[in-house]
Coordinates of C-alpha atoms in Angstrom, one line a residue:
Chain S
M1 CA 111.1 73.2 116.0
T2 CA 110.4 72.0 112.5
G3 CA 110.2 68.3 111.6
W4 CA 106.7 67.4 112.6
A5 CA 104.5 66.2 109.8
Q6 CA 101.2 64.5 109.2
K7 CA 101.1 60.9 108.3
W8 CA 98.6 60.5 105.6
D9 CA 98.0 59.1 102.2
R10 CA 95.1 59.0 99.8
K11 CA 93.3 56.2 101.7
N12 CA 93.6 57.6 105.2
L13 CA 92.3 60.7 106.9
E14 CA 94.4 63.9 106.9
T15 CA 93.8 64.2 110.6
G16 CA 95.6 60.9 111.3
D17 CA 98.8 60.5 113.2
I18 CA 101.7 62.8 113.2
W19 CA 105.3 61.9 113.3
F20 CA 108.7 63.6 113.7
D21 CA 111.1 63.6 110.8
Q22 CA 114.6 64.1 112.0
E23 CA 115.7 65.1 108.5
M24 CA 113.3 68.0 108.4
H25 CA 114.4 69.3 111.7
Q26 CA 116.3 72.6 111.9
K27 CA 119.2 72.1 114.2
G28 CA 120.7 74.6 116.7
D29 CA 119.4 76.8 119.6
K30 CA 116.2 78.7 119.2
V31 CA 114.9 81.8 121.0
V32 CA 111.2 82.2 121.7
L33 CA 110.0 85.3 123.6
G34 CA 113.5 85.8 124.9
V35 CA 113.9 82.3 126.2
K36 CA 116.7 80.1 124.8
Y37 CA 115.8 76.5 123.8
K38 CA 118.7 74.2 123.3
N39 CA 118.7 71.8 120.4
D40 CA 116.7 68.8 121.6
A41 CA 115.0 67.3 118.6
K42 CA 111.4 66.2 119.1
R43 CA 111.3 67.3 122.7
E44 CA 111.8 71.0 121.9
L45 CA 108.3 71.7 120.8
A46 CA 106.7 70.3 123.9
K47 CA 108.9 72.6 126.1
V48 CA 108.0 75.7 124.1
I49 CA 104.3 74.8 124.2
H50 CA 104.5 74.3 127.9
D51 CA 106.1 77.7 128.4
L52 CA 103.7 79.5 126.2
A53 CA 100.7 77.9 127.8
T54 CA 101.7 78.8 131.3
H55 CA 102.8 82.4 130.3
P56 CA 100.8 84.9 132.3
I57 CA 99.9 86.8 129.2
C58 CA 98.5 83.7 127.6
I59 CA 96.4 83.0 130.7
K60 CA 95.0 86.5 130.7
F61 CA 94.4 86.3 126.9
V62 CA 92.4 83.1 127.1
S63 CA 90.5 84.1 130.2
T64 CA 89.5 87.4 128.6
K65 CA 88.3 85.5 125.5
L66 CA 86.2 83.1 127.7
C67 CA 84.7 86.0 129.5
R68 CA 84.0 87.8 126.2
H69 CA 82.2 84.8 124.9
F70 CA 80.1 84.1 128.0
I71 CA 79.7 87.5 129.7
T72 CA 80.2 90.6 127.6
D73 CA 82.2 92.1 124.7
E74 CA 84.4 94.1 126.9
P75 CA 84.9 92.2 130.1
T76 CA 86.3 94.1 133.1
D77 CA 89.2 93.0 135.3
E78 CA 86.7 92.1 138.1
M79 CA 85.1 89.7 135.7
I80 CA 88.3 88.2 134.4
N81 CA 90.4 88.0 137.6
P82 CA 88.6 85.1 139.3
V83 CA 89.1 83.1 136.1
I84 CA 92.8 83.8 136.1
E85 CA 92.9 82.9 139.7
A86 CA 91.1 79.5 139.1
W87 CA 93.6 78.9 136.3
N88 CA 96.7 79.6 138.5
K89 CA 95.3 77.6 141.5
S90 CA 94.4 74.5 139.5
N91 CA 97.4 74.6 137.2
G92 CA 95.3 75.0 134.2
S93 CA 92.5 72.5 134.8
L94 CA 89.9 73.1 132.1
I95 CA 87.1 72.0 134.5
E96 CA 88.1 74.5 137.2
I97 CA 88.6 77.3 134.7
H98 CA 85.2 76.8 133.1
K99 CA 83.5 76.5 136.5
A100 CA 84.9 79.9 137.3
V101 CA 83.7 81.3 133.9
I102 CA 80.2 80.0 134.5
T103 CA 80.1 81.3 138.0
Q104 CA 81.1 84.7 136.6
A105 CA 78.5 84.5 133.8
Y106 CA 75.7 83.8 136.3
K107 CA 76.9 86.7 138.5
Y108 CA 76.7 89.2 135.6
N109 CA 73.9 87.6 133.7
E110 CA 71.2 90.2 134.5
I111 CA 73.5 93.2 133.8
T112 CA 75.3 92.2 130.6
H113 CA 72.8 90.4 128.4
K114 CA 75.3 89.0 125.9
F115 CA 73.7 88.7 122.5
H116 CA 74.0 85.1 121.4
P117 CA 75.6 84.4 118.1
P118 CA 73.4 82.2 115.8
E119 CA 75.0 78.9 116.8
I120 CA 74.6 79.4 120.5
W121 CA 71.1 80.6 120.0
L122 CA 70.2 77.5 117.9
M123 CA 71.7 75.2 120.6
Q124 CA 69.7 77.0 123.3
L125 CA 66.5 76.5 121.3
S126 CA 67.3 72.9 120.7
R127 CA 67.6 72.3 124.5
M128 CA 64.8 74.5 125.5
F129 CA 62.3 72.9 123.1
D130 CA 63.8 69.4 122.8
L131 CA 64.2 69.7 119.0
N132 CA 65.2 66.9 116.6
I133 CA 68.7 68.5 116.1
P134 CA 71.5 68.0 116.6
L135 CA 71.5 64.3 115.8
S136 CA 72.7 61.9 118.4
F137 CA 76.3 60.7 118.3
E138 CA 75.2 57.3 117.0
K139 CA 73.3 58.8 114.1
M140 CA 76.1 61.3 113.3
N141 CA 78.8 58.7 113.3
Y142 CA 79.7 57.6 109.8
T143 CA 82.7 56.2 108.1
F144 CA 84.3 58.5 105.6
K145 CA 83.7 56.0 102.9
S146 CA 80.5 57.6 101.7
K147 CA 78.9 61.0 101.7
P148 CA 77.0 62.0 104.8
N149 CA 73.2 61.7 104.3
N150 CA 70.8 64.7 104.3
R151 CA 69.9 64.2 107.9
Q152 CA 73.5 64.2 108.9
R153 CA 74.1 67.4 106.9
Q154 CA 71.0 69.2 108.1
L155 CA 72.6 71.0 111.0
S156 CA 75.5 72.4 109.0
W157 CA 73.0 73.6 106.3
I158 CA 70.9 75.3 109.0
L159 CA 73.9 76.9 110.5
R160 CA 75.0 78.2 107.1
E161 CA 71.6 79.6 106.4
I162 CA 71.5 81.5 109.7
G163 CA 75.0 82.9 109.0
H164 CA 77.2 80.8 111.2
S165 CA 78.5 78.0 109.0
P166 CA 81.0 75.8 110.9
Y167 CA 83.1 75.5 107.8
R168 CA 83.3 79.2 106.8
A169 CA 84.8 80.9 109.8
K170 CA 87.3 83.5 108.7
Q171 CA 90.8 82.3 109.5
P172 CA 92.9 82.6 111.6
N173 CA 90.7 84.1 114.2
G174 CA 87.5 82.3 113.5
W175 CA 84.0 83.7 114.0
S176 CA 83.8 87.0 115.9
D177 CA 82.7 87.0 119.5
L178 CA 81.5 90.6 119.3
E179 CA 77.7 91.3 119.5
V180 CA 77.8 94.0 116.8
D181 CA 79.1 91.5 114.2
W182 CA 76.0 89.4 114.5
V183 CA 73.5 92.2 114.1
S184 CA 72.5 93.0 110.5
P185 CA 69.1 93.1 108.8
E186 CA 69.8 89.9 106.9
L187 CA 71.2 88.0 109.9
L188 CA 68.1 88.9 112.0
L189 CA 65.8 88.0 109.1
R190 CA 67.4 84.6 108.9
R191 CA 66.6 84.0 112.5
F192 CA 63.0 84.9 112.0
W193 CA 63.0 82.6 109.0
F194 CA 64.5 79.7 110.9
A195 CA 62.1 80.0 113.9
S196 CA 59.0 80.5 111.9
V197 CA 59.6 78.2 108.9
E198 CA 62.2 75.5 109.7
L199 CA 61.9 75.0 113.5
P200 CA 58.3 73.6 113.4
M201 CA 59.6 70.7 111.3
L202 CA 62.2 69.9 114.0
V203 CA 59.7 69.7 116.9
K204 CA 59.2 66.1 118.1
S205 CA 55.7 64.7 117.2
G206 CA 54.7 64.4 120.9
N207 CA 55.6 68.0 121.6
R208 CA 53.4 69.9 119.2
S209 CA 50.8 71.1 121.8
H210 CA 50.5 74.6 123.1
G211 CA 50.9 73.2 126.6
F212 CA 54.4 71.9 125.8
I213 CA 55.5 75.4 124.7
L214 CA 54.1 76.9 127.9
S215 CA 55.9 74.4 130.1
C216 CA 59.2 75.0 128.3
L217 CA 58.7 78.8 128.9
K218 CA 57.9 78.1 132.5
N219 CA 61.0 76.0 133.0
N220 CA 63.3 78.6 131.4
F221 CA 62.1 82.1 132.0
E222 CA 60.9 84.2 134.9
D223 CA 58.6 86.3 132.8
H224 CA 57.1 83.3 131.1
K225 CA 53.5 84.6 131.6
N226 CA 54.3 87.7 129.6
M227 CA 55.9 85.6 126.9
A228 CA 52.9 83.2 126.8
S229 CA 50.5 86.1 126.4
L230 CA 52.2 87.1 123.1
I231 CA 51.3 83.8 121.5
D232 CA 47.9 83.3 123.1
N233 CA 46.2 84.1 119.9
F234 CA 47.5 81.0 118.2
R235 CA 46.9 78.6 121.2
F236 CA 44.6 76.2 119.3
G237 CA 46.8 75.5 116.3
T238 CA 49.2 72.6 115.9
S239 CA 50.0 72.7 112.2
D240 CA 53.5 73.6 111.0
Y241 CA 52.2 77.0 110.1
D242 CA 50.6 77.6 113.5
L243 CA 53.7 76.4 115.3
G244 CA 55.7 78.8 113.1
Q245 CA 53.6 81.7 114.3
K246 CA 54.4 80.8 117.9
Y247 CA 58.0 79.9 117.7
G248 CA 58.7 82.8 115.3
V249 CA 57.7 85.2 118.1
I250 CA 59.1 83.3 121.1
C251 CA 62.5 82.5 119.7
N252 CA 63.2 86.1 118.7
L253 CA 62.2 87.9 121.9
P254 CA 65.0 89.9 123.6
G255 CA 65.2 87.4 126.5
V256 CA 65.8 84.5 124.1
L257 CA 68.2 86.3 121.8
K258 CA 69.6 87.4 125.2
I259 CA 70.0 91.1 124.8
Chain U
M1 CA 73.5 114.5 99.6
N2 CA 70.7 115.5 101.8
C3 CA 68.9 118.6 100.7
T4 CA 68.5 120.3 104.0
R5 CA 67.2 123.8 104.3
R6 CA 70.7 125.1 105.0
N7 CA 72.1 123.6 101.8
F8 CA 69.2 125.0 99.8
L9 CA 69.9 128.5 101.1
I10 CA 73.6 128.3 100.2
G11 CA 72.8 126.9 96.8
G12 CA 70.2 129.7 96.4
S13 CA 72.6 132.5 97.2
T14 CA 75.2 131.3 94.7
T15 CA 72.7 131.4 91.9
L16 CA 72.0 135.0 92.7
F17 CA 75.5 136.1 92.4
L18 CA 76.9 134.0 89.7
S19 CA 75.6 133.3 86.3
G20 CA 74.7 130.1 84.3
Y21 CA 77.7 127.9 85.1
F22 CA 77.3 127.4 88.9
P23 CA 73.7 126.2 89.2
K24 CA 74.6 123.4 86.9
I25 CA 77.3 122.2 89.3
S26 CA 75.2 122.6 92.3
F27 CA 72.6 120.5 90.5
A28 CA 75.1 117.8 89.8
S29 CA 76.3 117.8 93.4
M30 CA 72.7 117.4 94.5
Q31 CA 72.5 114.1 92.6
K32 CA 73.3 111.1 94.8
K33 CA 76.6 109.6 93.9
N34 CA 77.1 105.9 94.4
L35 CA 80.3 104.0 95.3
I36 CA 80.3 100.3 94.6
I37 CA 83.2 98.1 95.8
I38 CA 83.6 94.6 94.5
S39 CA 85.9 92.6 96.7
L40 CA 87.9 90.0 94.8
R41 CA 89.2 87.6 97.4
G42 CA 92.1 85.3 96.8
G43 CA 94.4 87.6 94.9
M44 CA 93.3 88.9 91.5
D45 CA 96.0 88.7 88.9
G46 CA 96.3 92.1 87.4
L47 CA 98.4 90.7 84.5
T48 CA 95.6 88.4 83.4
A49 CA 92.9 91.0 83.7
V50 CA 94.8 93.9 82.1
P51 CA 97.8 92.2 80.4
V52 CA 100.7 94.3 79.2
I53 CA 101.1 93.8 75.5
G54 CA 104.3 92.5 73.8
D55 CA 106.4 91.9 76.9
K56 CA 108.7 89.1 76.0
R57 CA 109.6 88.3 79.5
L58 CA 106.0 87.8 80.5
K59 CA 105.5 85.5 77.5
K60 CA 108.5 83.5 78.5
L61 CA 107.5 83.1 82.1
R62 CA 103.9 82.4 81.4
K63 CA 103.9 80.1 78.4
K64 CA 100.7 78.4 79.3
L65 CA 98.8 81.4 80.7
I66 CA 99.2 83.8 77.8
L67 CA 96.0 85.1 76.4
E68 CA 95.7 84.4 72.7
D69 CA 93.4 87.2 71.9
V70 CA 92.9 90.2 74.2
L71 CA 90.6 93.1 73.8
N72 CA 92.5 96.2 72.7
L73 CA 92.8 99.1 75.2
N74 CA 95.8 101.1 74.0
S75 CA 99.3 100.4 72.6
D76 CA 100.6 99.1 75.9
F77 CA 97.7 97.2 77.5
G78 CA 95.0 94.8 76.5
L79 CA 92.0 93.5 78.4
H80 CA 90.9 90.0 79.2
P81 CA 88.2 88.9 76.7
K82 CA 85.8 88.0 79.6
L83 CA 85.8 91.6 80.8
E84 CA 83.6 92.6 77.8
I85 CA 81.6 95.2 79.6
F86 CA 84.7 97.1 80.6
H87 CA 85.7 97.2 77.0
K88 CA 82.3 98.5 75.9
L89 CA 82.4 101.2 78.6
W90 CA 86.0 102.1 77.7
Q91 CA 84.8 103.4 74.3
K92 CA 82.5 105.8 76.2
N93 CA 85.1 106.9 78.7
Q94 CA 83.3 105.0 81.4
A95 CA 85.9 102.4 82.2
A96 CA 89.5 102.8 83.4
F97 CA 92.2 100.8 85.2
V98 CA 94.8 101.5 87.7
H99 CA 97.7 99.2 87.3
A100 CA 100.8 98.1 89.3
T101 CA 98.9 99.0 92.5
N102 CA 98.2 97.4 95.8
I103 CA 97.6 98.0 99.5
P104 CA 100.9 98.5 101.3
Y105 CA 101.1 94.8 102.3
T106 CA 104.0 92.6 101.1
G107 CA 103.3 89.5 103.0
R108 CA 101.6 86.7 101.1
S109 CA 98.9 85.6 103.5
H110 CA 95.3 85.7 102.4
F111 CA 94.2 86.1 106.0
D112 CA 96.4 89.1 106.7
G113 CA 96.0 90.6 103.2
Q114 CA 92.2 90.4 103.2
N115 CA 92.0 91.9 106.6
L116 CA 94.3 94.8 105.5
M117 CA 92.5 95.4 102.3
E118 CA 89.3 96.0 104.3
T119 CA 90.7 97.9 107.3
G120 CA 93.2 99.8 105.2
A121 CA 95.7 99.5 108.1
H122 CA 99.3 98.3 108.4
I123 CA 99.0 95.7 111.1
P124 CA 96.7 92.8 110.5
Y125 CA 93.7 92.4 112.9
K126 CA 94.6 95.6 114.8
E127 CA 91.7 97.6 113.4
K128 CA 88.1 96.4 113.9
T129 CA 86.5 98.7 111.3
G130 CA 86.8 99.1 107.5
W131 CA 88.0 102.1 105.5
L132 CA 84.6 102.4 103.8
G133 CA 82.8 102.4 107.1
R134 CA 85.1 105.0 108.5
G135 CA 84.8 107.1 105.3
L136 CA 81.0 107.0 105.6
L137 CA 81.1 108.0 109.3
A138 CA 83.6 110.8 108.7
S139 CA 81.3 112.1 105.9
N140 CA 78.3 111.8 108.2
I141 CA 76.5 109.4 105.9
I142 CA 74.8 107.1 108.2
G143 CA 72.6 104.1 107.3
K144 CA 73.5 104.3 103.6
G145 CA 75.7 101.3 103.2
L146 CA 74.4 98.1 101.5
A147 CA 76.3 94.9 101.7
I148 CA 75.4 92.1 99.3
S149 CA 76.5 89.3 101.7
L150 CA 75.3 87.6 104.8
P151 CA 77.7 88.7 107.6
M152 CA 78.4 92.4 107.5
P153 CA 81.8 92.7 105.7
L154 CA 84.6 94.2 107.7
L155 CA 85.0 96.9 104.9
L156 CA 81.7 98.5 105.9
R157 CA 82.0 98.2 109.7
G158 CA 82.6 101.3 111.7
V159 CA 79.4 103.1 110.8
S160 CA 76.1 102.0 112.2
Q161 CA 72.8 101.0 110.6
N162 CA 74.1 99.5 107.4
N163 CA 71.8 97.3 105.4
N164 CA 72.6 94.0 104.0
F165 CA 70.8 91.9 101.4
F166 CA 71.2 88.2 100.9
P167 CA 67.7 86.7 100.7
S168 CA 66.8 83.8 102.9
P169 CA 65.4 80.5 101.4
D170 CA 61.9 81.4 102.4
F171 CA 59.6 84.4 103.0
V172 CA 59.4 86.0 106.5
E173 CA 56.0 87.4 107.3
T174 CA 56.0 91.2 108.1
K175 CA 53.4 90.4 110.8
L176 CA 56.0 88.6 112.8
I177 CA 58.5 91.5 112.9
D178 CA 55.7 93.9 113.9
Q179 CA 54.7 91.5 116.7
I180 CA 58.1 91.5 118.4
Y181 CA 59.1 95.0 117.5
N182 CA 57.7 96.6 120.7
E183 CA 59.4 94.0 122.9
F184 CA 62.8 95.6 122.2
K185 CA 63.0 98.4 124.7
G186 CA 65.7 100.3 126.4
E187 CA 69.2 101.5 125.5
H188 CA 70.7 98.0 125.3
N189 CA 68.3 97.0 122.6
E190 CA 68.9 100.1 120.5
L191 CA 71.0 98.3 118.0
I192 CA 68.4 95.6 117.4
K193 CA 65.6 98.1 117.3
S194 CA 67.3 100.2 114.6
T195 CA 68.0 97.1 112.6
L196 CA 64.4 96.1 112.8
D197 CA 63.6 99.6 111.6
T198 CA 65.8 99.1 108.6
I199 CA 64.0 95.8 107.9
R200 CA 60.6 97.3 108.2
Q201 CA 61.5 100.0 105.7
R202 CA 62.5 97.5 103.1
P203 CA 60.7 97.6 99.8
L204 CA 58.8 94.5 98.9
S205 CA 61.4 93.5 96.3
M206 CA 63.9 93.0 99.1
Q207 CA 61.6 90.8 101.1
I208 CA 61.0 88.1 98.6
A209 CA 62.9 84.9 99.1
T210 CA 65.3 83.9 96.4
D211 CA 68.3 81.8 95.8
S212 CA 71.0 83.9 97.3
D213 CA 73.7 82.2 95.3
D214 CA 72.2 83.8 92.2
R215 CA 74.4 86.9 91.7
K216 CA 72.3 88.2 88.9
K217 CA 69.3 88.7 91.2
L218 CA 71.5 90.2 93.9
A219 CA 73.1 92.7 91.5
L220 CA 69.7 93.5 90.1
E221 CA 68.3 94.4 93.5
A222 CA 71.4 96.4 94.4
A223 CA 71.0 98.4 91.2
K224 CA 67.4 99.0 92.0
Q225 CA 68.3 100.3 95.5
L226 CA 71.2 102.4 94.4
K227 CA 69.0 104.1 91.7
D228 CA 66.6 105.3 94.4
Q229 CA 67.6 108.9 95.3
S230 CA 67.0 108.2 99.0
G231 CA 68.5 104.7 98.8
P232 CA 72.0 103.5 99.8
R233 CA 75.0 105.3 98.5
V234 CA 77.5 102.5 98.9
A235 CA 77.3 98.9 98.0
V236 CA 79.7 96.1 98.6
F237 CA 79.9 92.8 96.7
D238 CA 82.0 89.9 97.8
L239 CA 83.5 87.4 95.3
D240 CA 86.1 84.8 96.1
G241 CA 88.0 82.1 94.2
F242 CA 90.7 84.3 92.7
D243 CA 93.4 82.1 94.4
T244 CA 94.3 80.1 91.3
H245 CA 97.3 78.1 92.2
A246 CA 96.6 75.5 89.6
A247 CA 94.9 75.5 86.1
Q248 CA 94.6 79.3 86.1
G249 CA 94.1 79.2 82.4
G250 CA 94.2 82.0 79.9
V251 CA 91.1 83.0 77.9
D252 CA 89.2 80.2 79.7
G253 CA 90.0 78.7 83.0
A254 CA 89.7 79.3 86.7
H255 CA 90.8 82.9 86.7
A256 CA 88.7 83.7 83.6
D257 CA 85.6 82.3 85.3
E258 CA 86.1 84.7 88.2
L259 CA 86.6 87.6 85.9
E260 CA 83.4 86.6 84.1
E261 CA 81.6 86.9 87.5
V262 CA 82.9 90.5 87.8
N263 CA 81.8 91.2 84.3
K264 CA 78.3 89.8 85.0
I265 CA 77.9 92.0 88.1
V266 CA 79.1 95.2 86.3
T267 CA 76.9 94.4 83.2
I268 CA 73.8 94.1 85.4
L269 CA 74.6 97.2 87.4
H270 CA 75.2 99.2 84.1
E271 CA 72.0 98.0 82.5
N272 CA 69.8 98.6 85.5
L273 CA 71.3 101.7 87.1
G274 CA 70.2 103.6 83.9
Q275 CA 70.8 107.3 84.4
A276 CA 72.2 106.7 87.8
F277 CA 75.3 105.0 86.2
D278 CA 76.5 108.5 85.3
N279 CA 76.8 109.2 89.0
T280 CA 78.3 105.9 90.0
L281 CA 81.8 104.6 90.5
I282 CA 82.5 100.9 90.6
L283 CA 85.9 99.8 91.9
T284 CA 87.5 96.4 92.6
L285 CA 89.5 95.6 95.7
T286 CA 91.9 92.7 96.2
E287 CA 94.6 91.6 98.7
F288 CA 97.5 91.1 96.3
G289 CA 98.3 90.2 92.7
R290 CA 100.0 87.0 91.6
T291 CA 103.5 85.9 90.7
I292 CA 104.8 86.6 87.2
K293 CA 106.0 83.1 86.7
Q294 CA 103.6 80.2 86.2
N295 CA 104.1 77.3 88.5
G296 CA 104.2 73.5 87.8
G297 CA 100.4 73.3 87.9
Y298 CA 100.0 76.1 85.4
G299 CA 98.8 78.4 88.1
T300 CA 100.4 81.3 89.9
E301 CA 101.4 81.9 93.5
H302 CA 100.6 84.9 95.9
G303 CA 102.2 88.0 94.6
Y304 CA 102.2 91.8 95.3
G305 CA 101.1 94.4 92.7
S306 CA 97.7 94.0 91.0
A307 CA 95.2 96.2 89.2
I308 CA 92.0 98.0 90.1
L309 CA 89.2 97.7 87.6
M310 CA 87.0 100.8 87.4
A311 CA 83.7 101.6 85.8
G312 CA 81.1 104.3 86.0
G313 CA 80.1 107.7 84.8
L314 CA 82.2 109.5 87.4
L315 CA 85.4 108.4 85.7
K316 CA 87.4 111.2 84.0
K317 CA 88.3 109.3 80.9
S318 CA 89.2 105.8 79.7
Q319 CA 92.8 105.2 80.6
V320 CA 95.3 102.8 82.2
Y321 CA 96.6 104.9 85.0
T322 CA 100.0 103.6 86.0
D323 CA 103.6 104.3 86.8
W324 CA 104.7 101.1 85.1
P325 CA 107.6 99.5 87.0
G326 CA 108.5 97.0 84.3
L327 CA 108.9 93.3 84.4
K328 CA 112.6 92.8 84.3
K329 CA 114.0 90.7 87.1
K330 CA 115.4 93.6 89.0
E331 CA 112.3 95.6 88.5
L332 CA 110.1 93.0 90.1
F333 CA 109.3 92.9 93.8
E334 CA 111.6 90.4 95.4
G335 CA 112.5 89.2 91.9
R336 CA 109.1 87.6 91.4
D337 CA 106.1 89.9 91.5
L338 CA 104.8 92.9 89.7
N339 CA 105.7 95.8 91.9
S340 CA 103.2 98.3 93.3
T341 CA 104.0 101.9 92.5
I342 CA 100.6 103.3 93.6
D343 CA 99.2 102.8 97.0
S344 CA 95.7 101.6 96.1
R345 CA 94.4 103.3 99.2
A346 CA 95.1 106.6 97.4
V347 CA 92.6 105.5 94.7
Y348 CA 90.0 104.5 97.3
N349 CA 90.5 107.7 99.3
S350 CA 90.1 109.8 96.2
A351 CA 87.0 107.8 95.1
M352 CA 85.4 108.4 98.5
S353 CA 86.2 112.1 98.3
V354 CA 84.4 112.3 95.0
C355 CA 81.4 110.2 95.9
F356 CA 80.9 111.6 99.4
N357 CA 81.6 115.2 98.4
Q358 CA 84.5 115.4 100.9
D359 CA 87.9 117.0 101.0
P360 CA 90.4 114.2 100.3
E361 CA 92.8 115.7 102.8
F362 CA 90.2 115.5 105.5
L363 CA 89.3 111.8 104.6
R364 CA 93.0 110.9 104.5
K365 CA 93.3 112.0 108.1
E366 CA 90.0 110.6 109.3
V367 CA 90.1 107.3 107.5
F368 CA 93.8 106.5 106.9
W369 CA 95.5 108.0 109.9
G370 CA 97.0 110.8 107.7
D371 CA 99.1 108.3 105.7
E372 CA 100.9 109.7 102.7
L373 CA 98.2 109.2 100.0
P374 CA 98.3 111.6 97.1
D375 CA 95.0 113.0 95.8
L376 CA 94.2 111.3 92.5
S377 CA 90.7 112.8 92.0
Q378 CA 91.9 115.2 89.3
E379 CA 93.6 112.4 87.3
L380 CA 91.0 109.7 87.7
F381 CA 87.6 111.1 88.4
K382 CA 85.1 113.8 87.3
I383 CA 85.1 116.4 90.0

């Protein structure tokens, strides 16, 4: 299948076009997973990828990974099967597969309590409290001619500090999806640090009131009254420090860490 | 070792029946023994760290990488000048080296190799726990591992309640942790709760924010913790950057800079462990060595056999322990790398048996699936 290469030079991005170099192609028949592929130049690879992607074991593997990410570390067959079914029925439509995963996640939500890895946790907080990160697409969009500015780099800095740097995932498997790998004293402390020190600076100026936090809790949690009572002592403060006292507690409660 | 009532009684009865000699040993075994592992990611070049002296072939193949002046170890081996502390400790029988050694992995992938150096297994990604974690678990030493890194390294996984230290950019108020502590209830929250316990028991020195890139401070804190009789018994450091495909250098250069980092950590540990250094073993760990021949960019490629740098008072004597395979073409692995004649897992198994007061046979079965790993405790360590 060899012969595919990137088209790039010093001026252009490495992620540019790819092309097929006939000279670099290994000729002859090839066997992958017991299936013979006749020499067919640049069309070979597409055939193999098609066969691998529709292989039942591949479908089960990816479905299991999706369930592990959204539901629990060790998903059962009952959890996975509907996803496999959606996959087969829709001939691999990503929308249908993910609909099935989300349905399953809702179904088991109250039993499994998957502990969120730092990045998911951060994104949940961002939505829940309408934070100033991540930046909009327009603001993130930059040409590769200059270095990204501090605001553009802020999110990756925060992710690195809470232990989930987008650029430091261990290869080839990437970051772990297992709960236990995200629980250590320093990793938890970093979340306390982020919520109580950094997060207040990311709250939009119109949202610094106590009432705003209460309404967010109400929109997102059934036991919002209980949660609100934990920060009642700080209800009058709106300084960064006061907000830190409140968000520090709220963001690290079991229901928010989701465990 | 925990001095439980039962241990005390056994110790007591021995003193009754035997004279002078035994109480001393039982006193020594009461002292906490520390095992410190420094992971050297990227493939540490054993032939740069502990070069073989006067080998014409090496000189020919590595024209640009030959060290001009090495520190003298013995008639056969020298030491990289940046590894000063090891040379100093060598004079006091507190430094030694195992050479031509590696984990049984002959592929040349960092991903696979680093996974295997931590799991101690044969098939990459198959095991989800590290050999050190399993060794602690088998020895029933729980909650005594300290990682000097942010995510818990694979090496220490497999035993619960390990601690890690990598200070955040700012201080976290203790009040905050106390406030949420009671919200974590029930079986499912057990892991978080026990982690919060660990955090709450931290000394003040571990709560102060600092620049976590400053290895000096990290090593200093590790030494402080390890010195404490009730503190951790195992510490893991993580260094990367040993993958010097270009401009590897000799006395100075990319590889030398990395060795200097190792030297810095060991120096700080030695200075600050004080008396506890006598009951400590420091061992390095890497995924593979590097090719004998320099490449076009004056670097080296991924190889096979490497060396283990060792320091600490629990070493038997200063020595380069090796079954030297030679550097002639036919003696090399696949005609290009220093061979490995000692399975490095045998060294780690023996080190664990010494530091955890365990039978090496037992550990070999519990940790390394009964793999053929000779006991090297007699040769390498004080037992």
